[in-house]
PDB file of C-alpha atoms and ligand atoms in Angstrom:
ATOM      1  CA  MET A  26      14.804  82.356 -64.562  1.00 94.00           C
ATOM      2  CA  THR A  27      14.625  79.726 -67.264  1.00 97.00           C
ATOM      3  CA  ASN A  28      14.966  76.013 -66.570  1.00 98.00           C
ATOM      4  CA  ILE A  29      16.160  73.545 -69.158  1.00 98.00           C
ATOM      5  CA  THR A  30      17.401  69.980 -69.061  1.00 98.00           C
ATOM      6  CA  LEU A  31      20.177  69.046 -71.457  1.00 98.00           C
ATOM      7  CA  LYS A  32      21.063  65.480 -72.385  1.00 98.00           C
ATOM      8  CA  VAL A  33      24.828  65.114 -72.098  1.00 98.00           C
ATOM      9  CA  GLU A  34      26.833  62.087 -73.221  1.00 98.00           C
ATOM     10  CA  GLY A  35      30.119  60.971 -71.721  1.00 97.00           C
ATOM     11  CA  MET A  36      29.632  61.829 -68.050  1.00 98.00           C
ATOM     12  CA  SER A  37      30.595  58.868 -65.885  1.00 97.00           C
ATOM     13  CA  CYS A  38      31.919  59.943 -62.497  1.00 98.00           C
ATOM     14  CA  GLY A  39      32.238  62.679 -59.919  1.00 97.00           C
ATOM     15  CA  HIS A  40      34.965  64.374 -61.886  1.00 97.00           C
ATOM     16  CA  CYS A  41      32.653  64.714 -64.858  1.00 98.00           C
ATOM     17  CA  VAL A  42      29.952  66.140 -62.619  1.00 98.00           C
ATOM     18  CA  ASN A  43      32.326  68.754 -61.252  1.00 98.00           C
ATOM     19  CA  SER A  44      33.651  69.654 -64.708  1.00 98.00           C
ATOM     20  CA  VAL A  45      30.206  70.150 -66.199  1.00 98.00           C
ATOM     21  CA  GLU A  46      28.632  71.900 -63.233  1.00 98.00           C
ATOM     22  CA  GLY A  47      31.700  74.108 -62.806  1.00 98.00           C
ATOM     23  CA  ALA A  48      31.776  75.130 -66.460  1.00 98.00           C
ATOM     24  CA  VAL A  49      28.115  76.107 -66.449  1.00 98.00           C
ATOM     25  CA  ARG A  50      28.371  77.938 -63.134  1.00 98.00           C
ATOM     26  CA  LYS A  51      31.259  79.977 -64.495  1.00 97.00           C
ATOM     27  CA  LEU A  52      28.767  81.465 -66.941  1.00 97.00           C
ATOM     28  CA  GLY A  53      26.575  82.539 -64.042  1.00 97.00           C
ATOM     29  CA  ALA A  54      24.000  79.772 -64.336  1.00 97.00           C
ATOM     30  CA  ASN A  55      23.060  77.039 -61.885  1.00 98.00           C
ATOM     31  CA  ALA A  56      23.704  73.462 -62.941  1.00 98.00           C
ATOM     32  CA  LYS A  57      22.823  70.104 -61.441  1.00 98.00           C
ATOM     33  CA  VAL A  58      24.016  66.914 -63.076  1.00 98.00           C
ATOM     34  CA  ASP A  59      21.988  63.714 -62.887  1.00 98.00           C
ATOM     35  CA  LEU A  60      24.593  61.066 -63.680  1.00 97.00           C
ATOM     36  CA  ALA A  61      22.126  58.163 -63.866  1.00 97.00           C
ATOM     37  CA  ALA A  62      19.954  60.033 -66.356  1.00 98.00           C
ATOM     38  CA  GLY A  63      22.902  61.526 -68.255  1.00 98.00           C
ATOM     39  CA  SER A  64      21.387  64.947 -68.010  1.00 98.00           C
ATOM     40  CA  VAL A  65      22.093  68.396 -66.649  1.00 98.00           C
ATOM     41  CA  ALA A  66      19.396  70.633 -65.233  1.00 98.00           C
ATOM     42  CA  VAL A  67      20.313  74.257 -65.842  1.00 98.00           C
ATOM     43  CA  GLU A  68      18.674  77.334 -64.405  1.00 98.00           C
ATOM     44  CA  PHE A  69      19.698  80.611 -65.967  1.00 98.00           C
ATOM     45  CA  ASP A  70      18.699  84.164 -66.798  1.00 97.00           C
ATOM     46  CA  GLU A  71      17.911  84.235 -70.492  1.00 96.00           C
ATOM     47  CA  SER A  72      18.556  87.975 -70.707  1.00 97.00           C
ATOM     48  CA  LYS A  73      22.191  87.322 -69.723  1.00 96.00           C
ATOM     49  CA  ILE A  74      23.122  83.884 -71.050  1.00 96.00           C
ATOM     50  CA  GLY A  75      22.134  81.993 -74.170  1.00 96.00           C
ATOM     51  CA  VAL A  76      21.484  78.274 -74.394  1.00 97.00           C
ATOM     52  CA  GLU A  77      24.197  78.003 -77.033  1.00 97.00           C
ATOM     53  CA  ALA A  78      26.803  79.409 -74.626  1.00 98.00           C
ATOM     54  CA  ILE A  79      25.795  76.814 -72.045  1.00 98.00           C
ATOM     55  CA  LYS A  80      26.056  73.997 -74.569  1.00 98.00           C
ATOM     56  CA  GLU A  81      29.453  75.257 -75.721  1.00 98.00           C
ATOM     57  CA  ALA A  82      30.757  75.416 -72.154  1.00 98.00           C
ATOM     58  CA  ILE A  83      29.795  71.769 -71.635  1.00 98.00           C
ATOM     59  CA  GLU A  84      31.255  70.683 -74.971  1.00 98.00           C
ATOM     60  CA  ASP A  85      34.469  72.558 -74.190  1.00 98.00           C
ATOM     61  CA  GLN A  86      34.858  70.191 -71.244  1.00 98.00           C
ATOM     62  CA  GLY A  87      34.825  67.240 -73.640  1.00 98.00           C
ATOM     63  CA  TYR A  88      31.207  66.092 -73.393  1.00 98.00           C
ATOM     64  CA  ASP A  89      28.559  65.888 -76.067  1.00 98.00           C
ATOM     65  CA  VAL A  90      25.270  67.729 -75.702  1.00 98.00           C
ATOM     66  CA  VAL A  91      22.722  65.692 -77.651  1.00 95.00           C
TER      67      VAL A  91
HETATM   68 CU1   CU B   2      34.227  61.348 -64.944  1.00 81.75          CU
END
């Protein structure tokens, strides 16, 4: 498993947390949002999912990965 932390702008409440975590989990990765830090910790299998796909899933929800 690979662990990365992405900086994500625009997350402000529980709805945002659910949107982001849900979108990443749909790809088969684990996600944990830290609202105060504006970041998402993602754990995933690099042989199955690419970082770009994870970033796209978050951006598709309307947030910016910086
Ligand atoms: Cu929100």
